[in-house]
Coordinates of C-alpha atoms in Angstrom, one line a residue:
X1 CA -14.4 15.4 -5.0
X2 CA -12.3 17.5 -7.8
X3 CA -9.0 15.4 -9.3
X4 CA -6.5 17.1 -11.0
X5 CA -3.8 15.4 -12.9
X6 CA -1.4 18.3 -13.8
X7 CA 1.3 15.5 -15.9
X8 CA -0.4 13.1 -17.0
X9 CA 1.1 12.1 -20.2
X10 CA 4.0 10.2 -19.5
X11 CA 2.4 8.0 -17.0
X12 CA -0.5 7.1 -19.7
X13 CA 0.0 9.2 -23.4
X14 CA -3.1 7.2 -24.3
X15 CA -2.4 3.5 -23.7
X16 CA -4.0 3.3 -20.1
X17 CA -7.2 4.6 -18.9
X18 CA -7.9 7.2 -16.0
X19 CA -11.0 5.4 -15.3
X20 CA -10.1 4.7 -11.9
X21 CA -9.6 8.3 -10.6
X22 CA -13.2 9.0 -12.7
X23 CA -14.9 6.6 -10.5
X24 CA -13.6 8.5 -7.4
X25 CA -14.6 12.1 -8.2
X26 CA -14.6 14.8 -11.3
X27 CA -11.5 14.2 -12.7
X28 CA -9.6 17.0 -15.0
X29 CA -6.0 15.5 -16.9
X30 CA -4.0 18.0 -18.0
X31 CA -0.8 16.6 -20.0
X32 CA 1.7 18.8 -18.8
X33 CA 1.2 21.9 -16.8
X34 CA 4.0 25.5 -16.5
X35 CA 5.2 25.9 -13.6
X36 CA 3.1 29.4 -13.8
X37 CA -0.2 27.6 -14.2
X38 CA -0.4 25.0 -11.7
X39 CA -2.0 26.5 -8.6
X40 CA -4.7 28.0 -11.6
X41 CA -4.9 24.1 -12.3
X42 CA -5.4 23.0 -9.3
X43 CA -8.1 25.6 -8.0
X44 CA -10.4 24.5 -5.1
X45 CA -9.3 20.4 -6.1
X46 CA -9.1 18.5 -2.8
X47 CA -6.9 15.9 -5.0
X48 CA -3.9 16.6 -6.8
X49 CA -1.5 13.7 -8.6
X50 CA 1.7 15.1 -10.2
X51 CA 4.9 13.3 -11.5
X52 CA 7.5 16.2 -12.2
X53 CA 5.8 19.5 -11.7
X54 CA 6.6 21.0 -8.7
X55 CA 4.0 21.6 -6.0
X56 CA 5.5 24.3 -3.9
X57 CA 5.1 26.1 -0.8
X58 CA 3.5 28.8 -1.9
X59 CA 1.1 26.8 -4.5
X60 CA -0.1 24.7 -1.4
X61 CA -0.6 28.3 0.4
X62 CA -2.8 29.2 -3.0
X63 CA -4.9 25.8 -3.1
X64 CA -6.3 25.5 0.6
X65 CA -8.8 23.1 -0.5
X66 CA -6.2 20.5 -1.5
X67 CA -6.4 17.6 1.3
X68 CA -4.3 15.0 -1.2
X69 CA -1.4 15.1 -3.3
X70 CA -0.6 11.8 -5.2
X71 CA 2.5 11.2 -6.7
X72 CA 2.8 9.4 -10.3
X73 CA 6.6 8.0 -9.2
X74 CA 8.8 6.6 -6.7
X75 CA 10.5 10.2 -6.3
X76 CA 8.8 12.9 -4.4
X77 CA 11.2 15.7 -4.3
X78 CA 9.1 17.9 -6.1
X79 CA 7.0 18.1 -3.9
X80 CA 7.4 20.4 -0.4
X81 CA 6.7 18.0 1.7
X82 CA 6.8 20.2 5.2
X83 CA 4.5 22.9 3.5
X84 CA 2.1 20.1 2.7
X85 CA 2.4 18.6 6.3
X86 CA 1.9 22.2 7.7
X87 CA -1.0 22.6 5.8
X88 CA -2.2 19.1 7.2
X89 CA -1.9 17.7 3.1
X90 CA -1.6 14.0 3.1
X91 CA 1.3 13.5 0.3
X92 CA 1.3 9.7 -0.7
X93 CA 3.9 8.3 -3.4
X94 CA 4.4 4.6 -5.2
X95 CA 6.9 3.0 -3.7
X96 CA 6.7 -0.3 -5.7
X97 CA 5.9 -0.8 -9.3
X98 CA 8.6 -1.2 -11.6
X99 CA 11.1 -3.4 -10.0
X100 CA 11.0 -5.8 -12.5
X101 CA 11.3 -3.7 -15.7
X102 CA 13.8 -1.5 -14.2
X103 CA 16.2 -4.6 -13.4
X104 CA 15.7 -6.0 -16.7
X105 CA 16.8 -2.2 -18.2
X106 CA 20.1 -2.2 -16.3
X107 CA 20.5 -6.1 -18.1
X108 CA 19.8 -4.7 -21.3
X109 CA 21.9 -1.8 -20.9
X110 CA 24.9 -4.3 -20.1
X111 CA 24.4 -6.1 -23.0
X112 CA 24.1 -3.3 -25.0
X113 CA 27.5 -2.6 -23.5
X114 CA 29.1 -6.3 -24.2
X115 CA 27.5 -6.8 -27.5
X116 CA 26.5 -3.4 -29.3
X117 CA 23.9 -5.2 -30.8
X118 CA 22.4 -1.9 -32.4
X119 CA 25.5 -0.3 -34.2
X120 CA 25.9 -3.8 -35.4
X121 CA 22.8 -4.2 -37.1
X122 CA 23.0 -0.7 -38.3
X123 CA 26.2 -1.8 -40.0
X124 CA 24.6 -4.6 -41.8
X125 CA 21.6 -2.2 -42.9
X126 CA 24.2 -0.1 -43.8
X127 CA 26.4 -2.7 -46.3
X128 CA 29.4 -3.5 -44.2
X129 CA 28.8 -7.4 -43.9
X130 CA 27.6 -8.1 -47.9
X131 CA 31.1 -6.0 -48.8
X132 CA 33.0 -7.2 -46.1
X133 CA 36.1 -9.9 -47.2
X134 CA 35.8 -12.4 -44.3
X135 CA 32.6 -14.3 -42.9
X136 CA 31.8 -12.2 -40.2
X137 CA 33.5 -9.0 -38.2
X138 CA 32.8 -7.1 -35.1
X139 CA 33.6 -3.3 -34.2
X140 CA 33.9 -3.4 -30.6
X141 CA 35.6 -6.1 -28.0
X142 CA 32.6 -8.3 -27.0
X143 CA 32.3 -9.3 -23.6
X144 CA 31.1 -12.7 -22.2
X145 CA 29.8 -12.0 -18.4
X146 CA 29.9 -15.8 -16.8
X147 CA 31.9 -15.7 -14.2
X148 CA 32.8 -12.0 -13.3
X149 CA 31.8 -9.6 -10.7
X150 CA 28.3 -8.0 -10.6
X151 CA 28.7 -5.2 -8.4
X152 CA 25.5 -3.6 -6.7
X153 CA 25.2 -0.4 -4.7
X154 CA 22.1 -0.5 -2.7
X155 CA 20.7 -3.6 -2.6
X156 CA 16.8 -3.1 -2.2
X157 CA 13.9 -4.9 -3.8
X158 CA 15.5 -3.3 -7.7
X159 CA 19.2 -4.2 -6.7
X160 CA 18.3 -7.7 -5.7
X161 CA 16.2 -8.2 -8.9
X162 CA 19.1 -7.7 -11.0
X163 CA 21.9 -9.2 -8.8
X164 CA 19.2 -12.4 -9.6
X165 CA 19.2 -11.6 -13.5
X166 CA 22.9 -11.1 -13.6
X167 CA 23.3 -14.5 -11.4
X168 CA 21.5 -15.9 -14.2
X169 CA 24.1 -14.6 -16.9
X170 CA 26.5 -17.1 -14.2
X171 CA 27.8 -13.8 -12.7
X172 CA 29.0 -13.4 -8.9
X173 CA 27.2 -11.0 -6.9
X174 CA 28.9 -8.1 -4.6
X175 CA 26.5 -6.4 -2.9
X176 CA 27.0 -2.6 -1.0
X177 CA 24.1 -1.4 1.3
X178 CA 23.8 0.5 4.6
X179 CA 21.6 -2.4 5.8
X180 CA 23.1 -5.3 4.6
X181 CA 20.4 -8.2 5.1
X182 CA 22.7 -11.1 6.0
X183 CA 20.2 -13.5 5.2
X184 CA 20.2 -12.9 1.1
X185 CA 23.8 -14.1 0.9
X186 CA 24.5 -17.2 -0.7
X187 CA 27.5 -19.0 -2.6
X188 CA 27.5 -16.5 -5.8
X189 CA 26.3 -13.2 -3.4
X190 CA 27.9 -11.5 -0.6
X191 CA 27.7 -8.0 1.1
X192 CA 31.1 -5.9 1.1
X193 CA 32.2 -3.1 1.8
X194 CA 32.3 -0.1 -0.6
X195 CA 35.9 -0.1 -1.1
X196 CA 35.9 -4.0 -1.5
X197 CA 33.2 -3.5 -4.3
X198 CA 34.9 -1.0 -6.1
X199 CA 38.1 -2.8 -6.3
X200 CA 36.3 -6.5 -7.4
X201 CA 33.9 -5.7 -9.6
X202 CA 34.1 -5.8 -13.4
X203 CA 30.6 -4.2 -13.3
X204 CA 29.2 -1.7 -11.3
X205 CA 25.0 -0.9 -11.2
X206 CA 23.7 1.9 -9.1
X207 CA 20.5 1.3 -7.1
X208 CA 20.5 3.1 -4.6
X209 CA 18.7 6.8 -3.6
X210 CA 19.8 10.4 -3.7
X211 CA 20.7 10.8 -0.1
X212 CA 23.5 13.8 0.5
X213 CA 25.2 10.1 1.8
X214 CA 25.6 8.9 -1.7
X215 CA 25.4 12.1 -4.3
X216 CA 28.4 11.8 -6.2
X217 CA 29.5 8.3 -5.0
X218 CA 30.6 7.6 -8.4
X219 CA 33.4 10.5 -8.8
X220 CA 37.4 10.6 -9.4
X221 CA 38.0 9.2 -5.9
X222 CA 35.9 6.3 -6.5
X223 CA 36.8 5.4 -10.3
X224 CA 40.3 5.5 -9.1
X225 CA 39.6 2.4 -6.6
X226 CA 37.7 0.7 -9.7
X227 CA 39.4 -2.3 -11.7
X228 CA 41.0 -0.9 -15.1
X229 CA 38.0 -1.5 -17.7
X230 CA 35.3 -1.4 -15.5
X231 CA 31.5 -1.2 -16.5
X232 CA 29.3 1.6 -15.0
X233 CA 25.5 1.2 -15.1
X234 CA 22.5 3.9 -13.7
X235 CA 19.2 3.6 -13.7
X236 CA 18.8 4.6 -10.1
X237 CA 19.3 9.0 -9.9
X238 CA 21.6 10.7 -12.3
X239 CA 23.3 13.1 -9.4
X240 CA 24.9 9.8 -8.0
X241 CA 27.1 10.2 -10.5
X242 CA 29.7 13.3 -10.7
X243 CA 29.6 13.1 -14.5
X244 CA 32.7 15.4 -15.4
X245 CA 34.5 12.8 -13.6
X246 CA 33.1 9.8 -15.6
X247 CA 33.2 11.5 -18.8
X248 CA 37.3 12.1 -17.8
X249 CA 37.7 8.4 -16.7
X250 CA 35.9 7.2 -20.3
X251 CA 37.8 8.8 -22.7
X252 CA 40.8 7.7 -20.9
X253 CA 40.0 4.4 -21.3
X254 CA 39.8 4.0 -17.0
X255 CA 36.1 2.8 -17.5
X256 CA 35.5 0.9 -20.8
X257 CA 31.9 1.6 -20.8
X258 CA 28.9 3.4 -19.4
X259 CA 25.3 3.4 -19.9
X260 CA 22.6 5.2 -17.5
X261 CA 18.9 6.2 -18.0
X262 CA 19.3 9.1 -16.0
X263 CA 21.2 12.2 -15.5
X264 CA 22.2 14.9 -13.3
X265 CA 19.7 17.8 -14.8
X266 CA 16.5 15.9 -16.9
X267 CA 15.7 16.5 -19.8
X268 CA 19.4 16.3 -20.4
X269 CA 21.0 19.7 -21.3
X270 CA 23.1 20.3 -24.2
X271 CA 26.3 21.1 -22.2
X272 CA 26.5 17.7 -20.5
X273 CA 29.5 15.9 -20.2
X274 CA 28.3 12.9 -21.1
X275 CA 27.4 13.7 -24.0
X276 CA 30.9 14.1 -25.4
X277 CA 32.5 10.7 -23.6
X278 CA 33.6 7.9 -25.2
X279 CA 31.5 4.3 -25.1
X280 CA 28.5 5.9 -23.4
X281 CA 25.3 5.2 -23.9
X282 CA 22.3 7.7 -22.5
X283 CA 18.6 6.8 -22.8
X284 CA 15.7 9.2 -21.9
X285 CA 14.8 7.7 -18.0
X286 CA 12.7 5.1 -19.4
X287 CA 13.7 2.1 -17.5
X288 CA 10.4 2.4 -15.7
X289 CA 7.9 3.0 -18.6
X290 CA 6.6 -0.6 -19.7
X291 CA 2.9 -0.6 -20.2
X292 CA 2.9 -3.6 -17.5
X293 CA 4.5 -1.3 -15.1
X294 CA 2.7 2.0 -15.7
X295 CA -0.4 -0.1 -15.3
X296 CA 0.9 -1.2 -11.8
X297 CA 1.5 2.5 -11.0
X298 CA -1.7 3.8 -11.8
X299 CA -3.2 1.2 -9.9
X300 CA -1.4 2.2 -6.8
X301 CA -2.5 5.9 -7.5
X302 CA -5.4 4.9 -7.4
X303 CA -5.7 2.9 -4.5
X304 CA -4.0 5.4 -2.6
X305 CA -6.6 7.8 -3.0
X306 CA -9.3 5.6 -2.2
X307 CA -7.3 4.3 1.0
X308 CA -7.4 8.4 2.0
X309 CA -11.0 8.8 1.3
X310 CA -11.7 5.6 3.7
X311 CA -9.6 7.6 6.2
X312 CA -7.1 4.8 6.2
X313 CA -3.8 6.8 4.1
X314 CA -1.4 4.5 2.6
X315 CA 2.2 5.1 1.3
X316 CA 2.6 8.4 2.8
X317 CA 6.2 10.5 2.6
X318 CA 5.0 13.5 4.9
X319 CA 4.1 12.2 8.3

């Protein structure tokens, strides 16, 4: 069996091995691959993994030998999905592999937000503290979390994580999610309702996926509900958040900080509005990218291809 990885490098730019794959067929890695190039790539493979190259319509028309397209993420949208089905391609994804690391991101993020523990110790490198007249100094508020309200929207197996780190920090839980599961309340967690949420919390974490339900849930309509100085946390999908709107609602002091991992358009593009709003931080969508849990992904990868071989698919998105 041919394997072709047509992005491999940001799953494993050299840390991990591909040894898995090898032992299930020839295996070619290409590190990234034009979107011009990849049904040359691919050729008569019968395997395919990608992570953001698009495998389109009219590439699985090209490839007719591919039976299996793996995909190195959660995500699958760049994939056609239907075409694949049509074309009886078996498209599988990971579903589970970086809950943990991604929960403890959105926690490090809000620290980074309550603290600004790296401008600070740039300003000691810098000289401020051995020329400053009094013992000690700060250059933002900082913010002690015990006792406010954690505010989670979509409560899966990543929103529960960090509702359980932030319970830790002796914050109170609000939870938002179309399925509420009644039986994860406690004390210090309850579901509300969206409006409820937006009103209570003094911190707000996205988790929840890009459905046409919940693109742009974070827009003037809902900042306007939001407590004056609220927090605003992604790490979930940049296009839940209309970013004009938050950019507007940060420099006017509305939200009194922001920090996501992900944007709307990725890499991020010049002209993005976040780039020009006050109190923001922006990091390059690496909540995910631990060695720990890119070694968990690749594992799945793996197994999912072996589970196809034995006939027995697993984690598949095109049924």
């Amino acid at each position: 069996m041919k394997i072709v990885v047509l992005d491999g490098y940001t799953e494993n730019p050299g840390d991990l091995s591909w040894e898995g794959l090898e032992a299930l067929g020839s295996l070619t890695v290409y590190d990234r691959t034009p979107a011009d190039k990849v049904a040359e790539r691919i050729g008569d493979a019968q395997a395919v993994y990608t992570n953001k190259t698009p495998i389109t319509a009219e590439t699985i028309r090209q490839c007719p030998g591919m039976k299996f397209i793996g995909v190195l993420a959660t995500g699958y949208n760049v994939i056609d999905t239907a075409a694949a089905k049509e074309q009886g391609v078996v498209v599988s994804n990971i579903p589970t592999y970086g809950t943990d690391a991604v929960a403890q991101y959105a926690m490090a993020l809000l620290l980074e937000l309550c603290h600004h523990v790296g401008e600070h110790s740039d300003c000691v490198k810098a000289g401020e503290w051995t020329h400053n007249q009094d013992w000690c100094f700060w250059k933002h508020p900082l913010v002690e979390l015990a006792g406010k309200n954690f505010g989670v929207i979509g409560f899966g197996r990543i929103g529960q994580r960090t509702a359980q780190i932030a319970q830790a920090f002796g914050m109170k839980i609000l939870a938002f999610d179309e399925y509420p599961n009644k039986a994860l309340e406690t004390e210090n967690c309850r579901y509300v309702s969206l409006d409820q949420l937006l009103a209570q919390s003094d911190v707000i974490s996205l988790h929840c996926p890009l459905f046409p339900s919940t693109q742009g849930i974070i827009n003037k309509d809902t900042i306007a509900k939001m407590k004056d100085g609220v927090k605003i946390l992604n790490t979930s999908r940049g296009p839940l958040i209309v970013e004009e709107d938050l950019k507007e609602a940060l420099n006017s002091g509305k939200v009194s900080g922001a920090a996501v991992d992900v944007v709307s358009s990725e890499p991020i593009r010049e002209d993005n509005p976040l780039l020009g709003a006050k109190n923001m931080i922006i990091t390059p969508h690496i909540a995910w990218a631990p060695r720990e849990s890119r070694q968990r992904l690749m594992d799945i990868a793996v197994d999912n291809l072996r589970r196809f071989v034995d006939g027995k698919p697993q984690n598949v998105v095109n049924r």
